[in-house]
Amino acid sequence: MSLKLMKKVGLVLEGGGMRGLYSAGVLDYFLQENLSVDGVIGVSAGAVHGCSFVAKQAKRSYRIYTTYANDKRFLSFASLWKTGDIFGADFCYRQIPNELDPFDYQAFREATTDFYVVCTDLSTGMAEYVKVEDLETQMDFLRASGSLPLVSRIVKIGDHEYLDGGIADSIPILRFQEMGFEKNIVVLTQARDYRKKSDVLMPLIRWKYRKYPLFLKAAESRAAHYNETLDLIHQMEKEGRVFVIQPEQQVQIGRLEKDVNKLKALYDQGFNDAKSHFVQMKSYLEK
């Protein structure tokens, strides 16, 4: 029996590259417990794992990341050199979901949970919150959300150019509250004491994206905005306005981690953290 809730419930998923396996573990525990939410909003890796949650494909993210972490087509500097994307775009967003580990597009379309992806528009430097209703035809938005600066090609959709949603809004809690989600579960991929530092590659980012001044402005202020959002989230947590699940200890895994044992351990950590917090989380949701 699924957990039915009276207020509009949102699930906010931070990115973090391969650290997203933590979120995948959290989401798979939610699926095991038949947790129903009204909306999911994901940034970068958070969006990648969030769509499998909406389609109710448990352990799909775990299979993909542990199976292909060391496949050059999935993640490699060889892919970056050959295609312009360190995460192979064709392999990750076409071959895997359509052939190797099929995504259930029909289940996603029929889901009652709304799904949003965050992308950063290069011309405005602003976050765009895209409602994805058919992932089969809107896959490029998922790709755009996870396209990291310097190691990904710009994703062009219509008249717009996009990159990593985390540049403009890494943890879109305020957006979901504005959209009417009264109760929000926020899944973070770093420990509580983590604070983002300024990007040491900013000089290279300034050079490469010099035609996009508003994007550069967003990139330069990213760390400060991220840390302000973290402080706000933890204040709201104290006030009982959000429920946060995040690693207890500092995560020793980077965005491009390829050690499968470490990835499996991080997934298990997320699954177990969700399990240990689930009763408390239900109490928060039912108030």
PDB file of C-alpha atoms in Angstrom:
ATOM      1  CA  MET A   1       0.000   0.000   0.000  1.00  0.00           C
ATOM      2  CA  SER A   2       1.435   3.371  -0.962  1.00  0.00           C
ATOM      3  CA  LEU A   3       1.824   6.175   1.514  1.00  0.00           C
ATOM      4  CA  LYS A   4      -0.948   8.681   0.742  1.00  0.00           C
ATOM      5  CA  LEU A   5      -0.365  12.271   1.762  1.00  0.00           C
ATOM      6  CA  MET A   6      -2.731  15.219   2.093  1.00  0.00           C
ATOM      7  CA  LYS A   7      -0.408  18.081   1.215  1.00  0.00           C
ATOM      8  CA  LYS A   8       1.422  18.514  -2.063  1.00  0.00           C
ATOM      9  CA  VAL A   9       4.760  16.736  -1.653  1.00  0.00           C
ATOM     10  CA  GLY A  10       7.924  17.464  -3.609  1.00  0.00           C
ATOM     11  CA  LEU A  11      11.212  15.642  -3.927  1.00  0.00           C
ATOM     12  CA  VAL A  12      14.266  17.816  -4.636  1.00  0.00           C
ATOM     13  CA  LEU A  13      17.373  16.037  -5.948  1.00  0.00           C
ATOM     14  CA  GLU A  14      20.820  17.620  -6.019  1.00  0.00           C
ATOM     15  CA  GLY A  15      23.367  16.604  -8.660  1.00  0.00           C
ATOM     16  CA  GLY A  16      26.986  15.620  -8.130  1.00  0.00           C
ATOM     17  CA  GLY A  17      28.034  13.343 -10.986  1.00  0.00           C
ATOM     18  CA  MET A  18      28.924   9.882  -9.756  1.00  0.00           C
ATOM     19  CA  ARG A  19      28.083  10.952  -6.180  1.00  0.00           C
ATOM     20  CA  GLY A  20      24.497  10.681  -7.377  1.00  0.00           C
ATOM     21  CA  LEU A  21      24.656   6.970  -6.546  1.00  0.00           C
ATOM     22  CA  TYR A  22      23.865   8.087  -2.994  1.00  0.00           C
ATOM     23  CA  SER A  23      20.563   9.550  -4.226  1.00  0.00           C
ATOM     24  CA  ALA A  24      19.902   6.405  -6.274  1.00  0.00           C
ATOM     25  CA  GLY A  25      20.095   4.374  -3.066  1.00  0.00           C
ATOM     26  CA  VAL A  26      17.712   6.746  -1.287  1.00  0.00           C
ATOM     27  CA  LEU A  27      15.230   6.588  -4.160  1.00  0.00           C
ATOM     28  CA  ASP A  28      15.314   2.803  -4.356  1.00  0.00           C
ATOM     29  CA  TYR A  29      14.415   2.581  -0.682  1.00  0.00           C
ATOM     30  CA  PHE A  30      11.530   4.973  -1.339  1.00  0.00           C
ATOM     31  CA  LEU A  31      10.361   2.696  -4.160  1.00  0.00           C
ATOM     32  CA  GLN A  32      10.600  -0.328  -1.880  1.00  0.00           C
ATOM     33  CA  GLU A  33       8.325   1.452   0.598  1.00  0.00           C
ATOM     34  CA  ASN A  34       5.938   2.666  -2.152  1.00  0.00           C
ATOM     35  CA  LEU A  35       6.440   6.324  -1.280  1.00  0.00           C
ATOM     36  CA  SER A  36       4.309   8.549  -3.503  1.00  0.00           C
ATOM     37  CA  VAL A  37       5.160  12.182  -4.164  1.00  0.00           C
ATOM     38  CA  ASP A  38       3.441  14.767  -6.318  1.00  0.00           C
ATOM     39  CA  GLY A  39       6.540  16.145  -7.988  1.00  0.00           C
ATOM     40  CA  VAL A  40      10.234  15.500  -8.508  1.00  0.00           C
ATOM     41  CA  ILE A  41      12.753  18.138  -9.531  1.00  0.00           C
ATOM     42  CA  GLY A  42      16.277  17.049 -10.391  1.00  0.00           C
ATOM     43  CA  VAL A  43      19.524  18.744 -11.286  1.00  0.00           C
ATOM     44  CA  SER A  44      22.128  16.916 -13.392  1.00  0.00           C
ATOM     45  CA  ALA A  45      22.647  13.461 -11.832  1.00  0.00           C
ATOM     46  CA  GLY A  46      19.612  14.110  -9.633  1.00  0.00           C
ATOM     47  CA  ALA A  47      17.481  14.336 -12.764  1.00  0.00           C
ATOM     48  CA  VAL A  48      19.050  11.175 -14.208  1.00  0.00           C
ATOM     49  CA  HIS A  49      18.162   9.151 -11.118  1.00  0.00           C
ATOM     50  CA  GLY A  50      14.866  10.929 -10.560  1.00  0.00           C
ATOM     51  CA  CYS A  51      13.367   9.839 -13.872  1.00  0.00           C
ATOM     52  CA  SER A  52      13.918   6.169 -13.006  1.00  0.00           C
ATOM     53  CA  PHE A  53      12.165   6.813  -9.693  1.00  0.00           C
ATOM     54  CA  VAL A  54       9.168   8.309 -11.507  1.00  0.00           C
ATOM     55  CA  ALA A  55       9.060   5.298 -13.865  1.00  0.00           C
ATOM     56  CA  LYS A  56       9.390   2.998 -10.798  1.00  0.00           C
ATOM     57  CA  GLN A  57      12.431   1.204 -12.172  1.00  0.00           C
ATOM     58  CA  ALA A  58      14.175   0.177  -8.984  1.00  0.00           C
ATOM     59  CA  LYS A  59      17.938  -0.472  -9.154  1.00  0.00           C
ATOM     60  CA  ARG A  60      18.150   0.721 -12.751  1.00  0.00           C
ATOM     61  CA  SER A  61      20.585   3.507 -11.850  1.00  0.00           C
ATOM     62  CA  TYR A  62      22.609   1.112  -9.720  1.00  0.00           C
ATOM     63  CA  ARG A  63      22.894  -1.361 -12.602  1.00  0.00           C
ATOM     64  CA  ILE A  64      23.895   1.261 -15.123  1.00  0.00           C
ATOM     65  CA  TYR A  65      26.508   3.033 -13.042  1.00  0.00           C
ATOM     66  CA  THR A  66      28.137  -0.109 -11.658  1.00  0.00           C
ATOM     67  CA  THR A  67      28.062  -1.880 -15.024  1.00  0.00           C
ATOM     68  CA  TYR A  68      29.388   0.939 -17.184  1.00  0.00           C
ATOM     69  CA  ALA A  69      31.517   3.079 -14.834  1.00  0.00           C
ATOM     70  CA  ASN A  70      34.687   1.822 -16.511  1.00  0.00           C
ATOM     71  CA  ASP A  71      33.293   1.669 -20.035  1.00  0.00           C
ATOM     72  CA  LYS A  72      35.025   4.332 -22.141  1.00  0.00           C
ATOM     73  CA  ARG A  73      31.766   5.006 -23.940  1.00  0.00           C
ATOM     74  CA  PHE A  74      30.104   5.947 -20.636  1.00  0.00           C
ATOM     75  CA  LEU A  75      32.733   8.086 -18.904  1.00  0.00           C
ATOM     76  CA  SER A  76      36.261   8.752 -20.120  1.00  0.00           C
ATOM     77  CA  PHE A  77      38.667  11.346 -21.382  1.00  0.00           C
ATOM     78  CA  ALA A  78      38.739   9.291 -24.565  1.00  0.00           C
ATOM     79  CA  SER A  79      35.055  10.099 -24.991  1.00  0.00           C
ATOM     80  CA  LEU A  80      35.790  13.767 -24.284  1.00  0.00           C
ATOM     81  CA  TRP A  81      38.516  13.812 -26.931  1.00  0.00           C
ATOM     82  CA  LYS A  82      36.425  11.931 -29.481  1.00  0.00           C
ATOM     83  CA  THR A  83      32.970  13.443 -28.943  1.00  0.00           C
ATOM     84  CA  GLY A  84      33.361  16.564 -26.809  1.00  0.00           C
ATOM     85  CA  ASP A  85      31.483  14.954 -23.909  1.00  0.00           C
ATOM     86  CA  ILE A  86      33.213  13.223 -21.015  1.00  0.00           C
ATOM     87  CA  PHE A  87      29.940  11.353 -20.415  1.00  0.00           C
ATOM     88  CA  GLY A  88      29.277   9.922 -23.870  1.00  0.00           C
ATOM     89  CA  ALA A  89      26.054  11.551 -25.027  1.00  0.00           C
ATOM     90  CA  ASP A  90      25.010   8.909 -27.564  1.00  0.00           C
ATOM     91  CA  PHE A  91      25.888   6.038 -25.240  1.00  0.00           C
ATOM     92  CA  CYS A  92      24.296   7.507 -22.091  1.00  0.00           C
ATOM     93  CA  TYR A  93      21.177   9.057 -23.594  1.00  0.00           C
ATOM     94  CA  ARG A  94      20.388   6.755 -26.518  1.00  0.00           C
ATOM     95  CA  GLN A  95      22.096   3.366 -26.361  1.00  0.00           C
ATOM     96  CA  ILE A  96      21.572   2.711 -22.661  1.00  0.00           C
ATOM     97  CA  PRO A  97      17.902   3.802 -22.345  1.00  0.00           C
ATOM     98  CA  ASN A  98      16.837   2.443 -25.734  1.00  0.00           C
ATOM     99  CA  GLU A  99      18.890  -0.760 -26.000  1.00  0.00           C
ATOM    100  CA  LEU A 100      21.155  -1.826 -23.131  1.00  0.00           C
ATOM    101  CA  ASP A 101      18.992  -1.129 -20.071  1.00  0.00           C
ATOM    102  CA  PRO A 102      15.660   0.016 -21.485  1.00  0.00           C
ATOM    103  CA  PHE A 103      13.920   2.916 -19.826  1.00  0.00           C
ATOM    104  CA  ASP A 104      10.176   2.431 -19.342  1.00  0.00           C
ATOM    105  CA  TYR A 105       8.985   5.447 -21.301  1.00  0.00           C
ATOM    106  CA  GLN A 106       5.347   4.364 -21.079  1.00  0.00           C
ATOM    107  CA  ALA A 107       5.431   4.066 -17.287  1.00  0.00           C
ATOM    108  CA  PHE A 108       7.011   7.517 -17.107  1.00  0.00           C
ATOM    109  CA  ARG A 109       4.321   9.025 -19.367  1.00  0.00           C
ATOM    110  CA  GLU A 110       1.548   7.426 -17.326  1.00  0.00           C
ATOM    111  CA  ALA A 111       2.988   8.394 -13.933  1.00  0.00           C
ATOM    112  CA  THR A 112       0.956  10.746 -11.752  1.00  0.00           C
ATOM    113  CA  THR A 113       4.174  12.367 -10.472  1.00  0.00           C
ATOM    114  CA  ASP A 114       5.227  15.552 -12.256  1.00  0.00           C
ATOM    115  CA  PHE A 115       8.892  15.624 -13.243  1.00  0.00           C
ATOM    116  CA  TYR A 116      11.044  18.704 -13.721  1.00  0.00           C
ATOM    117  CA  VAL A 117      14.601  19.087 -14.976  1.00  0.00           C
ATOM    118  CA  VAL A 118      16.796  22.127 -14.266  1.00  0.00           C
ATOM    119  CA  CYS A 119      19.018  23.502 -17.041  1.00  0.00           C
ATOM    120  CA  THR A 120      21.067  26.708 -17.260  1.00  0.00           C
ATOM    121  CA  ASP A 121      20.368  28.919 -20.273  1.00  0.00           C
ATOM    122  CA  LEU A 122      23.685  30.294 -21.530  1.00  0.00           C
ATOM    123  CA  SER A 123      22.241  33.493 -22.967  1.00  0.00           C
ATOM    124  CA  THR A 124      20.469  34.549 -19.746  1.00  0.00           C
ATOM    125  CA  GLY A 125      22.509  32.756 -17.103  1.00  0.00           C
ATOM    126  CA  MET A 126      19.190  31.793 -15.526  1.00  0.00           C
ATOM    127  CA  ALA A 127      17.824  28.436 -14.506  1.00  0.00           C
ATOM    128  CA  GLU A 128      15.100  26.969 -16.672  1.00  0.00           C
ATOM    129  CA  TYR A 129      12.746  24.544 -14.960  1.00  0.00           C
ATOM    130  CA  VAL A 130      11.470  22.230 -17.667  1.00  0.00           C
ATOM    131  CA  LYS A 131       8.467  19.997 -17.086  1.00  0.00           C
ATOM    132  CA  VAL A 132       9.268  16.711 -18.802  1.00  0.00           C
ATOM    133  CA  GLU A 133       6.138  14.778 -19.743  1.00  0.00           C
ATOM    134  CA  ASP A 134       7.608  12.458 -22.374  1.00  0.00           C
ATOM    135  CA  LEU A 135      11.250  11.587 -21.765  1.00  0.00           C
ATOM    136  CA  GLU A 136      11.502   9.817 -25.100  1.00  0.00           C
ATOM    137  CA  THR A 137      11.026  13.099 -26.963  1.00  0.00           C
ATOM    138  CA  GLN A 138      12.504  15.400 -24.287  1.00  0.00           C
ATOM    139  CA  MET A 139      15.693  13.464 -23.539  1.00  0.00           C
ATOM    140  CA  ASP A 140      17.883  16.393 -24.588  1.00  0.00           C
ATOM    141  CA  PHE A 141      16.748  18.337 -21.514  1.00  0.00           C
ATOM    142  CA  LEU A 142      18.029  15.528 -19.298  1.00  0.00           C
ATOM    143  CA  ARG A 143      21.303  15.596 -21.188  1.00  0.00           C
ATOM    144  CA  ALA A 144      21.519  19.391 -20.923  1.00  0.00           C
ATOM    145  CA  SER A 145      20.991  19.326 -17.173  1.00  0.00           C
ATOM    146  CA  GLY A 146      24.010  17.040 -16.749  1.00  0.00           C
ATOM    147  CA  SER A 147      26.317  18.684 -19.290  1.00  0.00           C
ATOM    148  CA  LEU A 148      29.199  19.967 -17.162  1.00  0.00           C
ATOM    149  CA  PRO A 149      31.102  23.059 -18.332  1.00  0.00           C
ATOM    150  CA  LEU A 150      34.470  22.444 -20.024  1.00  0.00           C
ATOM    151  CA  VAL A 151      33.882  18.703 -20.434  1.00  0.00           C
ATOM    152  CA  SER A 152      30.569  18.745 -22.314  1.00  0.00           C
ATOM    153  CA  ARG A 153      29.252  20.214 -25.502  1.00  0.00           C
ATOM    154  CA  ILE A 154      26.625  22.936 -25.287  1.00  0.00           C
ATOM    155  CA  VAL A 155      23.201  21.377 -25.812  1.00  0.00           C
ATOM    156  CA  LYS A 156      21.038  23.246 -28.310  1.00  0.00           C
ATOM    157  CA  ILE A 157      17.275  22.844 -28.023  1.00  0.00           C
ATOM    158  CA  GLY A 158      15.225  25.061 -30.294  1.00  0.00           C
ATOM    159  CA  ASP A 159      16.648  28.577 -30.075  1.00  0.00           C
ATOM    160  CA  HIS A 160      18.254  27.977 -26.680  1.00  0.00           C
ATOM    161  CA  GLU A 161      21.664  26.769 -25.573  1.00  0.00           C
ATOM    162  CA  TYR A 162      22.019  24.937 -22.286  1.00  0.00           C
ATOM    163  CA  LEU A 163      24.526  23.495 -19.831  1.00  0.00           C
ATOM    164  CA  ASP A 164      24.522  22.051 -16.307  1.00  0.00           C
ATOM    165  CA  GLY A 165      21.486  23.118 -14.298  1.00  0.00           C
ATOM    166  CA  GLY A 166      23.638  23.299 -11.203  1.00  0.00           C
ATOM    167  CA  ILE A 167      25.331  26.468 -12.453  1.00  0.00           C
ATOM    168  CA  ALA A 168      22.189  28.542 -11.918  1.00  0.00           C
ATOM    169  CA  ASP A 169      20.302  26.526  -9.278  1.00  0.00           C
ATOM    170  CA  SER A 170      22.015  23.501  -7.707  1.00  0.00           C
ATOM    171  CA  ILE A 171      19.265  22.771  -5.159  1.00  0.00           C
ATOM    172  CA  PRO A 172      15.940  24.149  -6.448  1.00  0.00           C
ATOM    173  CA  ILE A 173      14.011  24.056  -3.181  1.00  0.00           C
ATOM    174  CA  LEU A 174      12.753  27.634  -3.446  1.00  0.00           C
ATOM    175  CA  ARG A 175      11.407  27.003  -6.938  1.00  0.00           C
ATOM    176  CA  PHE A 176       9.428  23.983  -5.773  1.00  0.00           C
ATOM    177  CA  GLN A 177       7.997  25.900  -2.841  1.00  0.00           C
ATOM    178  CA  GLU A 178       6.964  28.683  -5.224  1.00  0.00           C
ATOM    179  CA  MET A 179       5.229  26.044  -7.356  1.00  0.00           C
ATOM    180  CA  GLY A 180       3.056  25.029  -4.423  1.00  0.00           C
ATOM    181  CA  PHE A 181       4.874  22.006  -3.033  1.00  0.00           C
ATOM    182  CA  GLU A 182       4.198  22.460   0.676  1.00  0.00           C
ATOM    183  CA  LYS A 183       6.169  19.478   1.955  1.00  0.00           C
ATOM    184  CA  ASN A 184       9.586  18.824   0.462  1.00  0.00           C
ATOM    185  CA  ILE A 185      12.131  16.060   0.839  1.00  0.00           C
ATOM    186  CA  VAL A 186      15.591  17.318  -0.112  1.00  0.00           C
ATOM    187  CA  VAL A 187      18.261  14.737  -1.003  1.00  0.00           C
ATOM    188  CA  LEU A 188      21.799  16.133  -0.887  1.00  0.00           C
ATOM    189  CA  THR A 189      24.955  14.328  -1.999  1.00  0.00           C
ATOM    190  CA  GLN A 190      27.414  15.976   0.380  1.00  0.00           C
ATOM    191  CA  ALA A 191      27.702  15.847   4.173  1.00  0.00           C
ATOM    192  CA  ARG A 192      26.211  18.538   6.395  1.00  0.00           C
ATOM    193  CA  ASP A 193      29.481  20.402   6.980  1.00  0.00           C
ATOM    194  CA  TYR A 194      30.305  20.638   3.254  1.00  0.00           C
ATOM    195  CA  ARG A 195      30.589  24.077   1.682  1.00  0.00           C
ATOM    196  CA  LYS A 196      31.413  24.714  -1.952  1.00  0.00           C
ATOM    197  CA  LYS A 197      34.619  26.562  -2.802  1.00  0.00           C
ATOM    198  CA  SER A 198      35.158  28.828  -5.767  1.00  0.00           C
ATOM    199  CA  ASP A 199      35.961  26.907  -8.947  1.00  0.00           C
ATOM    200  CA  VAL A 200      39.718  26.867  -9.569  1.00  0.00           C
ATOM    201  CA  LEU A 201      38.962  26.447 -13.279  1.00  0.00           C
ATOM    202  CA  MET A 202      37.101  29.774 -13.480  1.00  0.00           C
ATOM    203  CA  PRO A 203      39.809  31.391 -15.645  1.00  0.00           C
ATOM    204  CA  LEU A 204      39.361  28.643 -18.235  1.00  0.00           C
ATOM    205  CA  ILE A 205      35.562  28.879 -17.968  1.00  0.00           C
ATOM    206  CA  ARG A 206      35.758  32.636 -18.541  1.00  0.00           C
ATOM    207  CA  TRP A 207      37.808  32.064 -21.675  1.00  0.00           C
ATOM    208  CA  LYS A 208      35.733  29.256 -23.129  1.00  0.00           C
ATOM    209  CA  TYR A 209      32.347  30.892 -22.509  1.00  0.00           C
ATOM    210  CA  ARG A 210      33.417  34.498 -23.068  1.00  0.00           C
ATOM    211  CA  LYS A 211      30.512  34.989 -25.498  1.00  0.00           C
ATOM    212  CA  TYR A 212      28.047  34.364 -22.674  1.00  0.00           C
ATOM    213  CA  PRO A 213      28.586  37.072 -20.015  1.00  0.00           C
ATOM    214  CA  LEU A 214      25.422  36.308 -18.055  1.00  0.00           C
ATOM    215  CA  PHE A 215      26.335  32.631 -17.886  1.00  0.00           C
ATOM    216  CA  LEU A 216      29.778  33.626 -16.583  1.00  0.00           C
ATOM    217  CA  LYS A 217      28.148  35.803 -13.940  1.00  0.00           C
ATOM    218  CA  ALA A 218      26.116  32.801 -12.747  1.00  0.00           C
ATOM    219  CA  ALA A 219      29.195  30.554 -12.770  1.00  0.00           C
ATOM    220  CA  GLU A 220      31.217  33.070 -10.764  1.00  0.00           C
ATOM    221  CA  SER A 221      28.541  33.360  -8.077  1.00  0.00           C
ATOM    222  CA  ARG A 222      27.723  29.652  -7.995  1.00  0.00           C
ATOM    223  CA  ALA A 223      29.639  28.771  -4.823  1.00  0.00           C
ATOM    224  CA  ALA A 224      28.186  31.673  -2.839  1.00  0.00           C
ATOM    225  CA  HIS A 225      24.642  30.927  -4.041  1.00  0.00           C
ATOM    226  CA  TYR A 226      25.051  27.224  -3.293  1.00  0.00           C
ATOM    227  CA  ASN A 227      26.276  27.847   0.241  1.00  0.00           C
ATOM    228  CA  GLU A 228      23.471  30.340   0.909  1.00  0.00           C
ATOM    229  CA  THR A 229      20.962  27.737  -0.265  1.00  0.00           C
ATOM    230  CA  LEU A 230      22.477  25.115   2.028  1.00  0.00           C
ATOM    231  CA  ASP A 231      22.205  27.467   5.000  1.00  0.00           C
ATOM    232  CA  LEU A 232      18.597  28.221   4.101  1.00  0.00           C
ATOM    233  CA  ILE A 233      17.721  24.538   3.740  1.00  0.00           C
ATOM    234  CA  HIS A 234      19.172  23.658   7.126  1.00  0.00           C
ATOM    235  CA  GLN A 235      17.327  26.582   8.714  1.00  0.00           C
ATOM    236  CA  MET A 236      14.072  25.392   7.138  1.00  0.00           C
ATOM    237  CA  GLU A 237      14.880  21.896   8.380  1.00  0.00           C
ATOM    238  CA  LYS A 238      15.114  23.199  11.957  1.00  0.00           C
ATOM    239  CA  GLU A 239      11.763  24.916  11.487  1.00  0.00           C
ATOM    240  CA  GLY A 240      10.149  21.705  10.204  1.00  0.00           C
ATOM    241  CA  ARG A 241       9.597  23.110   6.705  1.00  0.00           C
ATOM    242  CA  VAL A 242      11.707  20.561   4.797  1.00  0.00           C
ATOM    243  CA  PHE A 243      13.083  17.089   5.439  1.00  0.00           C
ATOM    244  CA  VAL A 244      16.716  16.522   4.494  1.00  0.00           C
ATOM    245  CA  ILE A 245      18.507  13.260   3.752  1.00  0.00           C
ATOM    246  CA  GLN A 246      22.267  13.513   3.204  1.00  0.00           C
ATOM    247  CA  PRO A 247      25.444  11.562   3.991  1.00  0.00           C
ATOM    248  CA  GLU A 248      26.479  11.624   7.633  1.00  0.00           C
ATOM    249  CA  GLN A 249      30.176  11.712   6.769  1.00  0.00           C
ATOM    250  CA  GLN A 250      32.063  13.599   4.081  1.00  0.00           C
ATOM    251  CA  VAL A 251      31.791  11.718   0.779  1.00  0.00           C
ATOM    252  CA  GLN A 252      35.189  10.672  -0.552  1.00  0.00           C
ATOM    253  CA  ILE A 253      33.946  10.273  -4.099  1.00  0.00           C
ATOM    254  CA  GLY A 254      34.333  12.827  -6.863  1.00  0.00           C
ATOM    255  CA  ARG A 255      32.098  13.637  -9.804  1.00  0.00           C
ATOM    256  CA  LEU A 256      34.044  11.281 -12.072  1.00  0.00           C
ATOM    257  CA  GLU A 257      34.607   8.335  -9.711  1.00  0.00           C
ATOM    258  CA  LYS A 258      35.130   4.992 -11.483  1.00  0.00           C
ATOM    259  CA  ASP A 259      35.849   2.652  -8.549  1.00  0.00           C
ATOM    260  CA  VAL A 260      32.845   0.309  -8.609  1.00  0.00           C
ATOM    261  CA  ASN A 261      33.312  -0.834  -5.015  1.00  0.00           C
ATOM    262  CA  LYS A 262      33.177   2.766  -3.809  1.00  0.00           C
ATOM    263  CA  LEU A 263      30.098   3.407  -5.929  1.00  0.00           C
ATOM    264  CA  LYS A 264      28.342   0.341  -4.541  1.00  0.00           C
ATOM    265  CA  ALA A 265      29.177   1.412  -0.986  1.00  0.00           C
ATOM    266  CA  LEU A 266      27.789   4.897  -1.635  1.00  0.00           C
ATOM    267  CA  TYR A 267      24.567   3.450  -3.047  1.00  0.00           C
ATOM    268  CA  ASP A 268      24.216   1.245   0.036  1.00  0.00           C
ATOM    269  CA  GLN A 269      24.834   4.271   2.246  1.00  0.00           C
ATOM    270  CA  GLY A 270      21.987   6.135   0.563  1.00  0.00           C
ATOM    271  CA  PHE A 271      19.646   3.146   0.831  1.00  0.00           C
ATOM    272  CA  ASN A 272      20.436   2.660   4.514  1.00  0.00           C
ATOM    273  CA  ASP A 273      20.185   6.369   5.335  1.00  0.00           C
ATOM    274  CA  ALA A 274      16.724   6.479   3.758  1.00  0.00           C
ATOM    275  CA  LYS A 275      15.744   3.417   5.750  1.00  0.00           C
ATOM    276  CA  SER A 276      16.948   4.861   9.055  1.00  0.00           C
ATOM    277  CA  HIS A 277      15.147   8.170   8.459  1.00  0.00           C
ATOM    278  CA  PHE A 278      11.952   6.819   6.915  1.00  0.00           C
ATOM    279  CA  VAL A 279       9.733   6.737  10.003  1.00  0.00           C
ATOM    280  CA  GLN A 280      10.784  10.258  10.960  1.00  0.00           C
ATOM    281  CA  MET A 281      10.225  11.398   7.380  1.00  0.00           C
ATOM    282  CA  LYS A 282       6.711   9.925   7.304  1.00  0.00           C
ATOM    283  CA  SER A 283       5.904  11.795  10.503  1.00  0.00           C
ATOM    284  CA  TYR A 284       7.082  15.039   8.889  1.00  0.00           C
ATOM    285  CA  LEU A 285       4.999  14.411   5.760  1.00  0.00           C
ATOM    286  CA  GLU A 286       1.830  13.562   7.678  1.00  0.00           C
ATOM    287  CA  LYS A 287       1.816  16.665   9.899  1.00  0.00           C
TER     288      LYS A 287
END
